[in-house]
Coordinates of C-alpha atoms in Angstrom, one line a residue:
M1 CA 91.4 84.4 82.7
F2 CA 88.8 86.0 85.0
D3 CA 88.7 82.8 87.1
I4 CA 92.4 83.0 87.7
F5 CA 92.1 86.6 88.8
V6 CA 89.3 85.7 91.2
K7 CA 91.5 82.9 92.6
V8 CA 94.5 85.2 93.1
Y9 CA 92.3 87.8 94.7
E10 CA 90.9 85.2 97.2
Y11 CA 94.4 84.0 98.1
F12 CA 95.6 87.6 98.5
I13 CA 92.7 88.5 100.9
F14 CA 93.3 85.3 102.8
F15 CA 97.0 85.9 103.4
Y16 CA 96.4 89.7 104.1
A17 CA 93.8 89.0 106.7
T18 CA 95.8 86.2 108.3
A19 CA 98.9 88.5 108.5
L20 CA 96.8 91.2 110.1
I21 CA 95.3 88.8 112.7
L22 CA 98.7 87.4 113.5
S23 CA 100.1 90.9 114.0
Y24 CA 97.3 91.7 116.5
L25 CA 98.0 88.5 118.4
I26 CA 101.7 89.2 118.5
L27 CA 101.1 92.8 119.6
S28 CA 98.8 91.5 122.3
V29 CA 101.5 89.3 123.7
F30 CA 104.1 92.1 123.5
S31 CA 101.7 94.5 125.2
F32 CA 101.0 92.1 128.1
I33 CA 104.8 91.8 128.7
A34 CA 105.4 95.6 128.4
I35 CA 102.6 96.5 130.8
N36 CA 103.9 94.0 133.4
K37 CA 107.4 95.3 132.9
Y38 CA 106.1 98.9 133.4
K39 CA 104.5 97.9 136.7
S40 CA 107.9 96.7 138.0
Y41 CA 110.0 99.7 137.0
N42 CA 107.3 102.3 137.9
T43 CA 108.1 101.6 141.5
D44 CA 111.8 102.3 141.2
I45 CA 111.4 106.0 141.5
D46 CA 109.0 107.1 144.2
D47 CA 106.5 109.8 143.2
E48 CA 107.0 111.7 146.5
E49 CA 110.8 111.6 146.1
L50 CA 110.6 113.0 142.6
L51 CA 108.2 115.7 143.7
N52 CA 110.5 116.9 146.4
S53 CA 113.7 116.6 144.4
N54 CA 115.7 119.6 143.3
L55 CA 117.1 117.5 140.4
A56 CA 113.8 116.9 138.6
P57 CA 114.2 118.1 135.0
G58 CA 112.1 121.1 133.9
I59 CA 109.2 120.5 131.5
S60 CA 107.5 123.0 129.2
V61 CA 103.8 122.2 128.7
I62 CA 102.8 123.5 125.2
A63 CA 99.2 123.8 124.1
P64 CA 98.2 125.4 120.8
A65 CA 94.8 127.1 120.7
Y66 CA 92.7 128.1 117.7
N67 CA 89.1 129.3 118.3
E68 CA 88.8 127.4 121.6
E69 CA 86.7 129.8 123.6
K70 CA 84.5 127.0 125.0
T71 CA 87.2 125.0 126.6
I72 CA 90.2 127.3 126.9
I73 CA 89.8 128.4 130.6
I74 CA 89.1 125.1 132.1
N75 CA 91.9 123.5 130.2
V76 CA 94.5 126.1 131.3
K77 CA 93.3 125.6 134.9
S78 CA 93.9 121.9 134.4
L79 CA 97.4 122.5 133.2
L80 CA 98.2 124.9 136.0
T81 CA 97.3 122.4 138.7
L82 CA 99.7 119.7 137.4
N83 CA 101.7 118.2 140.3
Y84 CA 105.4 118.6 139.4
P85 CA 108.2 120.6 141.0
L86 CA 109.5 122.5 137.9
F87 CA 107.3 123.3 134.8
E88 CA 105.9 126.1 132.7
V89 CA 102.7 126.3 130.7
I90 CA 102.8 127.9 127.2
I91 CA 99.5 128.6 125.4
V92 CA 100.0 129.4 121.7
N93 CA 97.1 131.5 120.4
D94 CA 97.3 130.7 116.7
G95 CA 95.5 133.7 115.4
S96 CA 92.1 132.8 116.9
K97 CA 89.1 134.7 115.5
D98 CA 86.9 134.2 118.5
K99 CA 87.3 135.3 122.1
T100 CA 90.0 132.8 123.1
L101 CA 92.7 135.4 123.7
D102 CA 90.2 137.9 125.4
L103 CA 89.1 135.2 127.8
L104 CA 92.6 134.3 128.7
I105 CA 93.5 137.9 129.3
E106 CA 90.5 138.5 131.6
E107 CA 90.6 135.2 133.5
F108 CA 94.4 135.1 134.2
E109 CA 95.0 138.9 134.5
L110 CA 97.4 138.9 131.5
V111 CA 99.3 141.9 130.2
E112 CA 101.8 142.3 127.4
A113 CA 105.3 141.6 128.6
P114 CA 108.8 141.8 127.1
F115 CA 110.0 138.3 126.1
A116 CA 113.1 136.9 124.5
Y117 CA 111.4 135.0 121.7
V118 CA 114.2 133.3 119.7
E119 CA 113.0 131.7 116.5
K120 CA 115.0 128.4 116.5
I121 CA 112.4 126.8 114.3
K122 CA 110.6 128.7 111.5
S123 CA 106.9 129.5 112.1
K124 CA 104.3 132.1 111.1
P125 CA 105.2 135.5 112.5
Y126 CA 105.2 136.0 116.3
K127 CA 103.2 139.0 117.5
R128 CA 103.5 139.4 121.3
T129 CA 103.8 137.6 124.7
F130 CA 101.4 137.9 127.6
K131 CA 102.3 137.2 131.3
S132 CA 100.1 137.4 134.4
E133 CA 100.2 140.2 136.9
N134 CA 99.0 137.7 139.5
P135 CA 101.8 135.7 141.1
K136 CA 99.5 132.7 141.3
Y137 CA 99.8 132.3 137.5
E138 CA 103.5 133.1 137.2
I139 CA 104.2 129.8 135.3
L140 CA 101.7 130.8 132.5
T141 CA 102.9 132.3 129.2
V142 CA 100.6 133.1 126.3
I143 CA 102.2 133.5 122.9
D144 CA 100.1 135.3 120.2
K145 CA 101.0 134.6 116.6
E146 CA 99.6 134.7 113.1
N147 CA 97.6 131.7 112.1
G148 CA 99.7 129.0 110.5
G149 CA 96.9 126.8 109.2
T150 CA 98.2 123.7 111.1
K151 CA 98.7 122.7 114.7
A152 CA 102.3 121.8 113.8
D153 CA 103.2 125.5 113.1
A154 CA 101.7 126.5 116.5
F155 CA 103.8 123.8 118.2
N156 CA 106.9 125.2 116.6
A157 CA 106.2 128.7 118.1
G158 CA 105.7 127.1 121.5
L159 CA 109.0 125.3 121.1
N160 CA 110.7 128.6 120.3
A161 CA 109.2 130.1 123.5
S162 CA 110.0 127.2 125.8
V163 CA 112.9 127.2 128.3
F164 CA 113.1 123.7 129.7
P165 CA 114.9 120.6 128.2
Y166 CA 111.7 118.5 127.9
Y167 CA 108.3 119.6 126.6
L168 CA 104.9 118.1 126.8
N169 CA 102.5 118.7 123.9
T170 CA 98.8 118.7 124.5
D171 CA 95.5 120.1 123.1
V172 CA 93.2 122.6 124.6
D173 CA 90.3 120.2 124.5
C174 CA 92.3 117.9 126.9
I175 CA 92.2 117.5 130.6
L176 CA 95.3 116.0 132.2
A177 CA 95.6 114.0 135.3
R178 CA 97.5 115.9 138.0
N179 CA 100.4 113.4 138.1
T180 CA 100.9 113.3 134.3
L181 CA 104.3 115.0 134.3
T182 CA 105.5 112.8 137.2
K183 CA 104.4 109.6 135.4
M184 CA 105.7 110.5 132.0
I185 CA 109.1 111.7 133.0
K186 CA 109.9 108.3 134.7
P187 CA 110.6 106.3 131.5
I188 CA 113.2 109.0 130.7
L189 CA 114.8 108.9 134.2
N190 CA 114.7 105.1 134.3
S191 CA 116.4 104.4 131.0
K192 CA 120.1 104.0 130.3
V193 CA 119.4 104.8 126.6
R194 CA 118.4 108.4 125.6
V195 CA 114.6 108.5 125.5
I196 CA 113.4 110.9 122.8
A197 CA 109.7 110.7 123.4
V198 CA 107.1 109.2 125.8
G199 CA 103.4 108.7 125.2
A200 CA 100.5 107.7 127.4
T201 CA 96.9 106.5 127.0
L202 CA 94.1 108.9 126.1
R203 CA 90.4 108.6 126.8
M204 CA 87.3 110.6 126.0
S205 CA 86.3 113.4 128.5
N206 CA 82.7 113.3 127.2
N207 CA 80.4 112.7 130.3
C208 CA 83.3 112.6 132.7
E209 CA 82.8 114.8 135.8
I210 CA 85.2 117.7 135.8
D211 CA 85.6 120.4 138.5
E212 CA 87.9 123.4 137.9
G213 CA 89.9 121.5 135.3
V214 CA 90.3 118.3 137.3
I215 CA 88.8 114.9 136.4
T216 CA 86.8 113.8 139.5
R217 CA 84.9 110.9 138.0
V218 CA 85.7 108.8 134.9
R219 CA 82.8 107.6 132.8
P220 CA 82.6 106.2 129.3
P221 CA 80.7 108.6 126.9
K222 CA 76.9 108.2 126.8
A223 CA 76.7 109.2 123.1
L224 CA 77.5 106.5 120.7
I225 CA 80.0 108.3 118.5
P226 CA 82.4 109.3 121.4
R227 CA 81.9 105.8 122.9
F228 CA 83.1 104.2 119.7
Q229 CA 86.2 106.4 120.0
E230 CA 86.7 105.5 123.7
L231 CA 86.9 101.8 122.7
E232 CA 89.1 102.6 119.7
Y233 CA 91.5 104.6 121.9
I234 CA 91.7 101.9 124.6
R235 CA 92.5 99.3 122.0
S236 CA 95.0 101.4 120.1
Y237 CA 97.0 102.5 123.1
L238 CA 96.9 99.5 125.4
L239 CA 97.2 96.8 122.7
G240 CA 98.9 98.7 119.9
K241 CA 101.2 101.3 121.4
M242 CA 102.3 99.2 124.4
G243 CA 103.0 96.3 122.0
W244 CA 105.2 98.5 119.8
E245 CA 106.9 99.9 122.9
F246 CA 108.2 96.4 123.8
I247 CA 110.3 96.3 120.6
N248 CA 111.1 100.0 120.6
S249 CA 109.1 100.6 117.4
V250 CA 106.4 103.0 118.5
P251 CA 105.1 104.6 115.3
N252 CA 103.8 107.9 116.8
V253 CA 103.2 109.7 120.1
S254 CA 99.9 111.4 120.2
G255 CA 99.6 115.1 119.5
G256 CA 97.1 115.2 122.4
L257 CA 99.7 114.0 124.9
G258 CA 103.3 113.4 124.3
M259 CA 106.6 114.3 126.1
F260 CA 109.7 115.0 123.9
D261 CA 113.4 115.7 124.2
K262 CA 113.5 119.3 123.1
E263 CA 117.1 119.3 122.0
I264 CA 116.5 116.4 119.5
A265 CA 113.2 117.9 118.4
V266 CA 114.9 121.2 117.5
K267 CA 117.9 119.5 115.8
A268 CA 115.4 117.4 113.8
G269 CA 113.9 120.6 112.4
G270 CA 110.9 120.8 114.6
Y271 CA 107.4 120.0 113.3
G272 CA 106.7 120.1 109.6
A273 CA 104.8 123.4 109.4
D274 CA 102.3 122.1 106.8
S275 CA 101.9 118.7 108.4
H276 CA 98.4 117.4 109.3
A277 CA 99.9 114.3 111.0
E278 CA 102.2 116.2 113.3
D279 CA 102.5 113.5 115.9
M280 CA 103.8 110.8 113.6
D281 CA 105.8 113.3 111.5
M282 CA 107.6 114.7 114.5
L283 CA 108.5 111.3 115.9
T284 CA 109.7 110.2 112.5
R285 CA 111.9 113.2 112.1
M286 CA 113.4 112.7 115.5
A287 CA 114.0 108.9 115.0
A288 CA 115.5 109.6 111.6
H289 CA 117.8 112.2 113.1
M290 CA 119.1 109.8 115.7
M291 CA 119.8 107.1 113.1
N292 CA 121.4 109.4 110.6
N293 CA 123.8 110.4 113.4
R294 CA 124.2 106.8 114.6
M295 CA 122.9 107.5 118.1
D296 CA 120.9 105.0 120.1
Y297 CA 117.5 106.0 121.2
K298 CA 114.3 104.8 122.8
I299 CA 110.6 105.7 122.5
G300 CA 108.7 105.1 125.7
Y301 CA 105.0 104.5 126.4
I302 CA 103.1 104.1 129.6
P303 CA 99.7 102.3 129.9
L304 CA 98.2 104.8 132.4
S305 CA 95.4 107.1 131.2
C306 CA 96.9 110.6 131.8
C307 CA 94.7 112.6 129.3
W308 CA 91.0 112.9 128.6
T309 CA 90.1 114.6 125.3
E310 CA 86.8 115.8 124.0
G311 CA 85.8 113.4 121.2
P312 CA 83.7 114.5 118.2
P313 CA 80.0 114.2 119.3
N314 CA 78.5 113.5 115.9
I315 CA 79.3 112.1 112.5
Q316 CA 79.9 115.5 110.8
I317 CA 82.6 116.6 113.2
L318 CA 84.1 113.0 113.3
G319 CA 84.3 113.2 109.5
R320 CA 86.3 116.4 109.6
Q321 CA 88.7 115.0 112.1
R322 CA 89.3 111.6 110.4
T323 CA 89.5 113.1 106.9
R324 CA 92.3 115.4 108.2
W325 CA 94.0 112.5 109.9
A326 CA 93.9 110.4 106.7
S327 CA 95.2 113.2 104.6
G328 CA 98.0 113.7 107.1
L329 CA 98.9 110.0 106.9
F330 CA 99.1 110.2 103.1
Q331 CA 101.2 113.4 103.5
M332 CA 103.5 111.7 106.0
F333 CA 104.3 108.8 103.7
S334 CA 104.8 111.2 100.8
D335 CA 107.2 113.4 102.8
H336 CA 109.2 110.4 104.3
R337 CA 108.9 107.9 101.5
K338 CA 112.7 107.3 101.5
I339 CA 112.4 105.6 104.9
L340 CA 109.9 102.9 103.7
F341 CA 111.6 99.5 103.3
N342 CA 115.0 101.2 103.7
P343 CA 117.4 99.0 105.8
S344 CA 119.4 102.1 106.7
Y345 CA 116.6 103.1 109.0
K346 CA 116.6 99.7 110.8
R347 CA 113.3 99.0 112.7
L348 CA 111.8 102.3 111.5
G349 CA 112.3 101.4 107.8
L350 CA 111.8 97.7 108.0
I351 CA 109.2 97.1 110.7
T352 CA 107.3 100.2 111.7
F353 CA 106.8 102.0 108.4
P354 CA 106.0 98.8 106.4
Y355 CA 103.4 97.8 109.0
I356 CA 101.7 101.2 109.1
F357 CA 101.9 101.4 105.3
I358 CA 100.4 97.9 104.6
F359 CA 97.9 97.5 107.5
E360 CA 96.8 101.1 108.1
F361 CA 97.5 103.2 105.0
L362 CA 96.6 100.6 102.3
A363 CA 93.8 98.9 104.4
P364 CA 91.0 101.3 103.4
I365 CA 92.0 101.0 99.7
I366 CA 92.1 97.2 99.9
E367 CA 88.8 97.0 101.8
A368 CA 87.0 99.4 99.5
F369 CA 88.2 97.5 96.4
G370 CA 87.1 94.2 98.2
I371 CA 83.6 95.5 98.8
L372 CA 83.2 96.6 95.2
F373 CA 84.7 93.4 93.9
S374 CA 82.5 91.3 96.2
I375 CA 79.4 93.0 94.9
F376 CA 80.5 92.2 91.4
L377 CA 81.1 88.6 92.3
V378 CA 77.6 88.4 93.8
L379 CA 76.0 89.8 90.7
Y380 CA 77.8 87.3 88.4
G381 CA 77.4 84.3 90.6
Y382 CA 81.0 83.7 91.6
V383 CA 80.4 83.6 95.4
N384 CA 80.7 80.3 97.3
W385 CA 77.6 80.8 99.6
S386 CA 78.5 77.8 101.8
F387 CA 81.9 79.3 102.6
A388 CA 81.6 83.1 102.4
P389 CA 79.3 83.5 105.5
L390 CA 81.9 81.6 107.6
I391 CA 84.6 84.0 106.5
L392 CA 82.5 87.0 107.5
L393 CA 81.5 85.4 110.8
Y394 CA 85.2 84.6 111.5
S395 CA 86.3 88.2 110.8
Y396 CA 83.5 89.7 112.9
T397 CA 84.1 87.3 115.8
F398 CA 87.8 88.1 115.8
A399 CA 87.2 91.9 115.9
I400 CA 84.8 91.5 118.9
M401 CA 87.2 89.2 120.6
I402 CA 90.1 91.6 120.4
S403 CA 88.0 94.5 121.7
S404 CA 86.5 92.4 124.5
I405 CA 90.0 91.2 125.7
V406 CA 91.2 94.8 125.8
I407 CA 88.1 95.9 127.8
I408 CA 88.6 93.1 130.3
W409 CA 92.3 93.7 130.5
D410 CA 91.9 97.4 131.0
Q411 CA 89.3 97.0 133.8
M412 CA 91.2 94.3 135.6
T413 CA 94.4 96.3 135.5
F414 CA 93.4 99.9 136.0
K415 CA 89.6 99.9 137.0
Y416 CA 88.8 103.4 135.7
Y417 CA 85.1 102.6 135.5
N418 CA 83.1 102.3 138.8
T419 CA 80.1 100.3 137.7
T420 CA 79.4 97.1 135.9
R421 CA 77.0 98.9 133.7
E422 CA 79.7 101.2 132.4
V423 CA 81.8 98.3 131.4
V424 CA 78.9 96.5 129.8
T425 CA 78.2 99.5 127.6
L426 CA 81.7 99.1 126.1
F427 CA 81.0 95.4 125.4
I428 CA 77.8 96.4 123.6
T429 CA 79.8 99.0 121.7
A430 CA 82.3 96.4 120.6
I431 CA 79.5 94.2 119.2
I432 CA 78.1 97.0 117.0
E433 CA 81.4 98.8 116.2
P434 CA 82.3 96.7 113.0
I435 CA 78.8 97.2 111.6
L436 CA 78.3 100.9 112.3
Y437 CA 81.5 102.7 113.2
H438 CA 84.1 100.9 111.0
P439 CA 82.3 101.7 107.7
M440 CA 82.3 105.4 108.6
I441 CA 86.0 105.4 109.3
L442 CA 86.6 103.6 106.0
F443 CA 84.7 106.3 104.1
F444 CA 86.4 109.2 105.9
S445 CA 89.9 107.6 105.3
L446 CA 89.2 107.4 101.5
K447 CA 87.9 111.0 101.6
G448 CA 91.1 112.1 103.3
Y449 CA 93.3 110.4 100.7
F450 CA 91.2 112.0 97.9
S451 CA 91.6 115.4 99.6
Y452 CA 95.3 115.1 99.7
I453 CA 95.6 113.9 96.1
T454 CA 93.5 116.8 94.9
S455 CA 95.4 119.2 97.1
R456 CA 92.3 120.4 99.0
E457 CA 93.2 122.6 102.0
L458 CA 92.6 121.0 105.4
A459 CA 92.9 123.7 108.1
W460 CA 93.1 122.7 111.8
G461 CA 90.7 123.8 114.5
T462 CA 87.5 123.0 112.6
M463 CA 86.1 120.8 115.3
T464 CA 83.1 122.4 117.1
R465 CA 83.7 122.1 120.8
Q466 CA 80.8 121.2 123.1
G467 CA 82.6 122.3 126.2
F468 CA 83.0 120.3 129.4
D469 CA 79.8 121.3 131.1
N470 CA 76.7 119.2 130.4
E471 CA 73.1 119.8 131.3
D472 CA 73.2 117.5 134.3
K473 CA 76.0 119.4 135.8
K474 CA 74.3 122.7 135.2
K475 CA 71.2 121.4 137.0
D476 CA 73.3 120.2 139.9
N477 CA 75.0 123.6 140.1
N478 CA 71.7 125.3 140.5
D479 CA 71.2 123.5 143.8
K480 CA 74.7 124.4 145.1
P481 CA 75.8 127.6 146.9
N482 CA 77.1 130.4 144.7
T483 CA 80.8 129.9 144.0
N484 CA 81.5 133.4 145.4
E485 CA 80.4 132.1 148.8
K486 CA 83.0 129.4 148.9
K487 CA 86.0 130.2 151.0
Q488 CA 88.4 128.7 148.4
S489 CA 87.9 127.4 144.9
L490 CA 89.0 123.9 144.0
F491 CA 91.7 125.4 141.9
D492 CA 93.2 127.2 144.9
R493 CA 92.9 124.2 147.1
L494 CA 94.7 122.0 144.7
K495 CA 97.6 124.5 144.3
K496 CA 98.0 124.5 148.1
K497 CA 97.8 120.7 148.4
K498 CA 100.1 120.1 145.5
N499 CA 101.7 117.0 147.0
S500 CA 98.4 115.4 148.1
A501 CA 98.1 111.9 146.6
D502 CA 94.4 112.0 147.3
S503 CA 93.9 114.5 144.4
D504 CA 95.4 112.1 141.8
I505 CA 92.9 110.5 139.5
I506 CA 95.3 107.7 138.7
K507 CA 96.6 105.4 141.4
T508 CA 99.4 102.9 140.6

């Protein structure tokens, strides 16, 4: 009987691994087609024409903040220098206990102001609104509210305060490219079908050069943990999300950077206030709303890197982040379980949800069981030692191959890294990722599942920020003239040269 069980297990692992490999290969082909398709239609609407148009749709940029005193000022400056004709910036102070709000008030000359805050979506109680006395910051609004325990609740408050038909969600540890809004609105303007959301590629800001909230030099992180994440993000966005975009089945638009149709978001009920996977939860709600009302829709993705986010610098902080993500994934499938394998939800119910459930949600459980069972087989002499090493080598080689292809593809297409050495460090990272990084992600995923099952509270905002200044930059600054002696800050210069293409980090 045991021999039969072992044989069934072997066949299951073989077919599961084969299906996963085939899915990666298919997504790679789809991604290649989608990126080339993007290159062609991206030229249909000229950037300069859009920037000078009076018909460009307004966009509300919403960024929740909870205990973000180390990065809040430079991030808000980054948002204020976005190059777009009509937008507002809404910072939601979600009951911060540090100096986040005080720093905002001091830096941007904020005062309490009357504001027509209409609660279209339920959130924790709204307290007050701040606006700047300085006309230079007239597009900035700061909402102060009680802490809701999740980023989703803060986003709902931001939606209530927003005035434009589209909104961009981002995080306060993110730095956006100046042309982000211009690039992300194009899939909406270019489509004949209603586009409910648009995403873009994210990268790590760790070790990038940043001046007054603007990325001036892109580098892969020097520290190993953030560099693992850099590789993971490039692979996930360029290969995964762009592949899904080709068949209009994008599973989620990142909470770090995503543009949404506000009307559909509000009609779908906004963000689930208690959700820890607000990005996938929101998109699922919107897609389900469209299908329930028999309306055609599209979810867009662009391959450009428009956002740089501060990655967890060490294992402890990485563990907090990934545990929360895994718990959120479990929560998402629990809340939307009626969609899984449901033909009424078309691609969402029969393609996207099943894939995420089988190859992402169940993967840590299957892998953990496989490790334990393999140890048992070794102890009892059931392992075919002439064949087992070949299977391990095959899996390891395939993982490195996929990562290497993405690195080459990314550098050939977009060339974000300036030196060969920087690219080589990513290849080295790809070689050691399956051995060092993947086991950690496996452990944190299982921990997240356990946390959700045992109903442990997972509050957002627990990541300790390092800030965007590093020691090298501080040393360099000691040799530079005092900023007070400069005639103009970079921030002021960028505001005056808003239409200058030379300031854009991304050239297409």
